[in-house]
mmCIF file of C-alpha atoms in Angstrom:
data_model
loop_
_atom_site.group_PDB
_atom_site.id
_atom_site.type_symbol
_atom_site.label_atom_id
_atom_site.label_comp_id
_atom_site.label_asym_id
_atom_site.label_seq_id
_atom_site.Cartn_x
_atom_site.Cartn_y
_atom_site.Cartn_z
ATOM 1 C CA UNK A 1 -0.045 -0.041 -0.020
ATOM 2 C CA UNK A 2 1.752 3.304 -1.163
ATOM 3 C CA UNK A 3 1.378 6.606 0.829
ATOM 4 C CA UNK A 4 0.491 8.147 -2.311
ATOM 5 C CA UNK A 5 -2.558 6.580 -4.083
ATOM 6 C CA UNK A 6 -2.605 7.076 -7.945
ATOM 7 C CA UNK A 7 -4.814 5.126 -10.412
ATOM 8 C CA UNK A 8 -3.320 1.866 -11.297
ATOM 9 C CA UNK A 9 -4.056 2.648 -15.382
ATOM 10 C CA UNK A 10 -5.262 4.970 -17.545
ATOM 11 C CA UNK A 11 -5.884 5.154 -21.327
ATOM 12 C CA UNK A 12 -6.698 7.591 -23.960
ATOM 13 C CA UNK A 13 -6.546 7.909 -27.737
ATOM 14 C CA UNK A 14 -3.766 9.674 -29.896
ATOM 15 C CA UNK A 15 -4.241 13.471 -29.654
ATOM 16 C CA UNK A 16 -6.436 13.657 -26.073
ATOM 17 C CA UNK A 17 -5.733 14.697 -23.214
ATOM 18 C CA UNK A 18 -5.495 12.343 -19.905
ATOM 19 C CA UNK A 19 -5.193 13.134 -16.561
ATOM 20 C CA UNK A 20 -3.780 11.161 -13.867
ATOM 21 C CA UNK A 21 -4.217 11.938 -10.186
ATOM 22 C CA UNK A 22 -1.996 11.589 -6.828
ATOM 23 C CA UNK A 23 -3.895 11.652 -3.590
ATOM 24 C CA UNK A 24 -1.833 12.319 -0.112
ATOM 25 C CA UNK A 25 -2.581 13.084 3.210
ATOM 26 C CA UNK A 26 -2.014 15.502 5.631
ATOM 27 C CA UNK A 27 1.844 14.368 6.578
ATOM 28 C CA UNK A 28 3.123 14.702 2.696
ATOM 29 C CA UNK A 29 1.135 16.770 -0.255
ATOM 30 C CA UNK A 30 -1.499 18.615 2.488
ATOM 31 C CA UNK A 31 1.660 19.390 4.671
ATOM 32 C CA UNK A 32 2.973 21.929 1.551
ATOM 33 C CA UNK A 33 5.745 19.721 0.449
ATOM 34 C CA UNK A 34 6.419 19.479 -3.106
ATOM 35 C CA UNK A 35 4.576 16.778 -5.831
ATOM 36 C CA UNK A 36 7.246 15.345 -8.226
ATOM 37 C CA UNK A 37 6.328 13.256 -11.241
ATOM 38 C CA UNK A 38 8.531 10.628 -13.174
ATOM 39 C CA UNK A 39 7.939 8.856 -16.461
ATOM 40 C CA UNK A 40 9.441 5.161 -16.756
ATOM 41 C CA UNK A 41 9.407 3.661 -20.545
ATOM 42 C CA UNK A 42 9.788 0.266 -20.223
ATOM 43 C CA UNK A 43 12.814 -1.429 -19.243
ATOM 44 C CA UNK A 44 14.190 2.092 -18.384
ATOM 45 C CA UNK A 45 15.365 4.181 -15.214
ATOM 46 C CA UNK A 46 12.735 6.594 -14.302
ATOM 47 C CA UNK A 47 12.928 10.415 -16.094
ATOM 48 C CA UNK A 48 11.929 13.566 -14.359
ATOM 49 C CA UNK A 49 8.725 15.218 -15.874
ATOM 50 C CA UNK A 50 7.730 17.236 -13.578
ATOM 51 C CA UNK A 51 9.308 18.997 -10.204
ATOM 52 C CA UNK A 52 7.933 21.309 -7.488
ATOM 53 C CA UNK A 53 4.813 20.899 -8.613
ATOM 54 C CA UNK A 54 4.457 22.391 -11.951
ATOM 55 C CA UNK A 55 7.508 22.864 -13.334
ATOM 56 C CA UNK A 56 9.293 21.027 -16.378
ATOM 57 C CA UNK A 57 12.697 20.177 -16.802
ATOM 58 C CA UNK A 58 14.661 20.968 -19.421
ATOM 59 C CA UNK A 59 13.464 19.441 -22.754
ATOM 60 C CA UNK A 60 10.462 18.392 -21.282
ATOM 61 C CA UNK A 61 7.806 19.182 -23.945
ATOM 62 C CA UNK A 62 4.950 21.605 -22.715
ATOM 63 C CA UNK A 63 2.222 18.766 -22.799
ATOM 64 C CA UNK A 64 3.478 17.756 -19.689
ATOM 65 C CA UNK A 65 1.843 19.463 -17.296
ATOM 66 C CA UNK A 66 1.507 19.122 -13.214
ATOM 67 C CA UNK A 67 -0.638 20.740 -10.425
ATOM 68 C CA UNK A 68 -1.117 20.870 -6.744
ATOM 69 C CA UNK A 69 -4.107 21.196 -4.835
ATOM 70 C CA UNK A 70 -4.760 20.717 -0.750
ATOM 71 C CA UNK A 71 -3.714 16.981 -0.373
ATOM 72 C CA UNK A 72 -3.735 15.911 -4.273
ATOM 73 C CA UNK A 73 -1.723 16.465 -6.950
ATOM 74 C CA UNK A 74 -2.232 15.728 -10.907
ATOM 75 C CA UNK A 75 -0.235 15.853 -14.068
ATOM 76 C CA UNK A 76 -2.214 16.212 -17.659
ATOM 77 C CA UNK A 77 -0.630 15.344 -20.813
ATOM 78 C CA UNK A 78 -2.472 16.646 -23.838
ATOM 79 C CA UNK A 79 -1.586 16.148 -27.322
ATOM 80 C CA UNK A 80 -1.184 11.979 -26.276
ATOM 81 C CA UNK A 81 1.160 10.407 -28.796
ATOM 82 C CA UNK A 82 2.016 6.862 -28.718
ATOM 83 C CA UNK A 83 5.613 7.177 -27.547
ATOM 84 C CA UNK A 84 3.876 8.625 -24.514
ATOM 85 C CA UNK A 85 2.871 5.323 -23.444
ATOM 86 C CA UNK A 86 4.669 4.406 -19.995
ATOM 87 C CA UNK A 87 4.343 4.011 -15.755
ATOM 88 C CA UNK A 88 4.104 7.604 -14.096
ATOM 89 C CA UNK A 89 4.895 8.077 -10.552
ATOM 90 C CA UNK A 90 4.469 11.151 -8.052
ATOM 91 C CA UNK A 91 6.925 11.661 -5.366
ATOM 92 C CA UNK A 92 6.585 13.555 -2.106
ATOM 93 C CA UNK A 93 8.287 13.772 1.235
ATOM 94 C CA UNK A 94 6.193 12.548 4.278
ATOM 95 C CA UNK A 95 7.113 14.003 7.723
ATOM 96 C CA UNK A 96 5.549 10.709 9.486
ATOM 97 C CA UNK A 97 7.865 8.681 7.908
ATOM 98 C CA UNK A 98 10.785 10.929 7.884
ATOM 99 C CA UNK A 99 11.540 10.140 3.975
ATOM 100 C CA UNK A 100 10.658 9.981 0.637
ATOM 101 C CA UNK A 101 7.305 8.683 -0.998
ATOM 102 C CA UNK A 102 6.054 7.306 -4.159
ATOM 103 C CA UNK A 103 3.367 6.779 -5.385
ATOM 104 C CA UNK A 104 2.010 2.889 -6.727
ATOM 105 C CA UNK A 105 2.113 4.106 -10.267
ATOM 106 C CA UNK A 106 -0.113 4.772 -13.221
ATOM 107 C CA UNK A 107 0.505 2.820 -16.726
ATOM 108 C CA UNK A 108 -0.781 4.859 -19.477
ATOM 109 C CA UNK A 109 -1.913 3.072 -22.553
ATOM 110 C CA UNK A 110 -2.229 5.435 -25.657
ATOM 111 C CA UNK A 111 -5.266 3.143 -27.778
ATOM 112 C CA UNK B 1 26.634 15.437 -19.113
ATOM 113 C CA UNK B 2 25.535 13.723 -15.762
ATOM 114 C CA UNK B 3 26.246 10.229 -15.575
ATOM 115 C CA UNK B 4 25.636 7.905 -13.108
ATOM 116 C CA UNK B 5 26.952 3.938 -13.083
ATOM 117 C CA UNK B 6 25.997 1.706 -11.192
ATOM 118 C CA UNK B 7 27.572 -1.679 -10.514
ATOM 119 C CA UNK B 8 28.249 -4.389 -7.521
ATOM 120 C CA UNK B 9 24.962 -6.417 -8.146
ATOM 121 C CA UNK B 10 23.958 -10.020 -8.265
ATOM 122 C CA UNK B 11 22.611 -13.304 -6.724
ATOM 123 C CA UNK B 12 23.195 -13.793 -3.139
ATOM 124 C CA UNK B 13 21.572 -15.978 -0.245
ATOM 125 C CA UNK B 14 19.002 -14.609 2.377
ATOM 126 C CA UNK B 15 20.988 -13.242 5.049
ATOM 127 C CA UNK B 16 23.739 -12.468 2.662
ATOM 128 C CA UNK B 17 25.507 -9.307 1.587
ATOM 129 C CA UNK B 18 26.005 -7.283 -1.314
ATOM 130 C CA UNK B 19 27.640 -3.767 -1.648
ATOM 131 C CA UNK B 20 26.691 -2.043 -4.716
ATOM 132 C CA UNK B 21 28.736 1.187 -5.669
ATOM 133 C CA UNK B 22 27.322 3.748 -7.921
ATOM 134 C CA UNK B 23 30.149 5.739 -10.182
ATOM 135 C CA UNK B 24 29.320 9.573 -10.697
ATOM 136 C CA UNK B 25 30.568 12.290 -13.277
ATOM 137 C CA UNK B 26 29.139 15.483 -15.121
ATOM 138 C CA UNK B 27 29.000 17.345 -11.765
ATOM 139 C CA UNK B 28 30.498 18.454 -8.511
ATOM 140 C CA UNK B 29 29.630 15.275 -6.783
ATOM 141 C CA UNK B 30 30.666 16.628 -3.136
ATOM 142 C CA UNK B 31 28.010 19.521 -3.751
ATOM 143 C CA UNK B 32 24.771 17.051 -4.200
ATOM 144 C CA UNK B 33 23.070 14.638 -1.766
ATOM 145 C CA UNK B 34 22.652 11.152 -3.293
ATOM 146 C CA UNK B 35 20.102 8.303 -2.725
ATOM 147 C CA UNK B 36 19.074 4.890 -3.533
ATOM 148 C CA UNK B 37 15.661 3.609 -5.044
ATOM 149 C CA UNK B 38 14.489 0.342 -5.902
ATOM 150 C CA UNK B 39 12.135 -1.551 -7.788
ATOM 151 C CA UNK B 40 10.945 -4.921 -6.939
ATOM 152 C CA UNK B 41 9.978 -6.856 -10.158
ATOM 153 C CA UNK B 42 6.747 -6.109 -11.791
ATOM 154 C CA UNK B 43 6.483 -3.099 -9.089
ATOM 155 C CA UNK B 44 6.710 0.642 -8.161
ATOM 156 C CA UNK B 45 9.537 2.480 -6.797
ATOM 157 C CA UNK B 46 10.580 2.631 -3.286
ATOM 158 C CA UNK B 47 12.948 5.030 -1.788
ATOM 159 C CA UNK B 48 15.872 3.019 0.031
ATOM 160 C CA UNK B 49 18.302 5.545 1.419
ATOM 161 C CA UNK B 50 19.713 8.933 1.197
ATOM 162 C CA UNK B 51 23.261 10.997 2.162
ATOM 163 C CA UNK B 52 24.477 14.663 2.196
ATOM 164 C CA UNK B 53 26.559 15.988 0.351
ATOM 165 C CA UNK B 54 29.255 15.521 2.874
ATOM 166 C CA UNK B 55 28.355 12.375 4.112
ATOM 167 C CA UNK B 56 27.667 13.578 7.491
ATOM 168 C CA UNK B 57 23.700 12.905 7.375
ATOM 169 C CA UNK B 58 21.855 9.562 6.774
ATOM 170 C CA UNK B 59 18.044 8.566 5.661
ATOM 171 C CA UNK B 60 16.420 5.213 5.264
ATOM 172 C CA UNK B 61 13.921 3.750 5.118
ATOM 173 C CA UNK B 62 12.051 1.818 7.828
ATOM 174 C CA UNK B 63 11.804 -1.542 5.537
ATOM 175 C CA UNK B 64 15.933 -1.154 5.570
ATOM 176 C CA UNK B 65 17.165 0.344 8.508
ATOM 177 C CA UNK B 66 19.468 -1.019 10.775
ATOM 178 C CA UNK B 67 20.472 -3.653 7.657
ATOM 179 C CA UNK B 68 21.558 -1.027 4.443
ATOM 180 C CA UNK B 69 24.568 1.391 5.004
ATOM 181 C CA UNK B 70 24.972 4.186 2.798
ATOM 182 C CA UNK B 71 28.234 6.041 2.054
ATOM 183 C CA UNK B 72 30.314 7.968 -0.545
ATOM 184 C CA UNK B 73 33.733 8.613 -1.350
ATOM 185 C CA UNK B 74 33.947 12.312 -2.768
ATOM 186 C CA UNK B 75 37.403 11.662 -3.759
ATOM 187 C CA UNK B 76 36.433 9.043 -6.061
ATOM 188 C CA UNK B 77 32.906 10.615 -6.905
ATOM 189 C CA UNK B 78 31.537 7.340 -5.838
ATOM 190 C CA UNK B 79 28.379 6.496 -3.708
ATOM 191 C CA UNK B 80 27.960 3.201 -1.716
ATOM 192 C CA UNK B 81 25.287 0.871 -0.269
ATOM 193 C CA UNK B 82 26.170 -1.892 1.889
ATOM 194 C CA UNK B 83 23.403 -4.372 2.410
ATOM 195 C CA UNK B 84 23.347 -6.820 5.072
ATOM 196 C CA UNK B 85 21.032 -9.539 6.299
ATOM 197 C CA UNK B 86 19.298 -9.434 2.959
ATOM 198 C CA UNK B 87 15.989 -11.050 2.408
ATOM 199 C CA UNK B 88 13.958 -12.399 -0.633
ATOM 200 C CA UNK B 89 11.757 -9.199 -0.520
ATOM 201 C CA UNK B 90 14.697 -6.794 -0.861
ATOM 202 C CA UNK B 91 14.976 -8.414 -4.592
ATOM 203 C CA UNK B 92 14.774 -5.562 -6.586
ATOM 204 C CA UNK B 93 16.491 -2.969 -9.225
ATOM 205 C CA UNK B 94 18.196 -0.763 -7.715
ATOM 206 C CA UNK B 95 18.525 2.639 -8.753
ATOM 207 C CA UNK B 96 21.523 5.379 -7.795
ATOM 208 C CA UNK B 97 19.343 8.865 -8.193
ATOM 209 C CA UNK B 98 21.011 12.434 -7.811
ATOM 210 C CA UNK B 99 18.955 14.708 -4.963
ATOM 211 C CA UNK B 100 17.941 18.050 -6.058
ATOM 212 C CA UNK B 101 15.789 20.788 -4.640
ATOM 213 C CA UNK B 102 16.229 23.597 -2.271
ATOM 214 C CA UNK B 103 15.608 21.962 1.174
ATOM 215 C CA UNK B 104 15.504 18.445 2.063
ATOM 216 C CA UNK B 105 11.528 17.923 2.327
ATOM 217 C CA UNK B 106 11.483 19.133 -1.644
ATOM 218 C CA UNK B 107 14.118 17.213 -2.935
ATOM 219 C CA UNK B 108 13.578 15.378 -6.084
ATOM 220 C CA UNK B 109 15.559 12.832 -7.940
ATOM 221 C CA UNK B 110 16.659 14.697 -11.280
ATOM 222 C CA UNK B 111 19.011 11.909 -12.617
ATOM 223 C CA UNK B 112 19.118 8.480 -12.209
ATOM 224 C CA UNK B 113 21.586 5.588 -13.210
ATOM 225 C CA UNK B 114 20.822 2.410 -15.022
ATOM 226 C CA UNK B 115 19.742 0.268 -12.331
ATOM 227 C CA UNK B 116 21.487 -2.771 -11.102
ATOM 228 C CA UNK B 117 19.576 -6.211 -10.058
ATOM 229 C CA UNK B 118 19.728 -7.553 -6.890
ATOM 230 C CA UNK B 119 18.663 -10.836 -5.980
ATOM 231 C CA UNK B 120 17.987 -12.810 -2.665
ATOM 232 C CA UNK B 121 17.547 -15.882 -3.333
ATOM 233 C CA UNK B 122 18.514 -19.569 -2.239
#
């Protein structure tokens, strides 16, 4: 059971928009700690996608965006492309655990 | 270009020990906190341990506290993870990653190694 809760899977057709939610609690996201997102393509290491709730590292397309409100955060992907098929993870810090925590991951399928 | 290359993985019997290494290049190593993250087969990511840039402050997940020890040699630009009393549930790909952020609680992982497989099995 992950500290941060994500839907196991989402799907969308090419060109569509999808969102992935990340729900936490008062000891992590709700405590004001930033949320970060990672993309893991099949068979590869994770790659930083969004940091500080809504910031994109250089090289990440602006089709990817992040937001945070209360005890939850969301990753939005617009103009879906087949190469976006991957697992997506949210991450934050948890004060009760005194450590960094991940969501369980969401598998994105582009139909 | 930032590069992180893990080594030292392999098959070990439950109860055994293994030491992972992560060779870093392309940045000023001692300026950055570093961390280990693992991923069991078919499962999600789990943060394991972290270490400040100077090596003074260490952080561990409850699942490995007392069994794993993180360390670094800044003269060799290398991060280590000594894993003792290994259990079947420690079987995973272990990633070395660079911590980045304004303060501890806002840290994220901005660069990752390719990962190394550790299998604890008889």
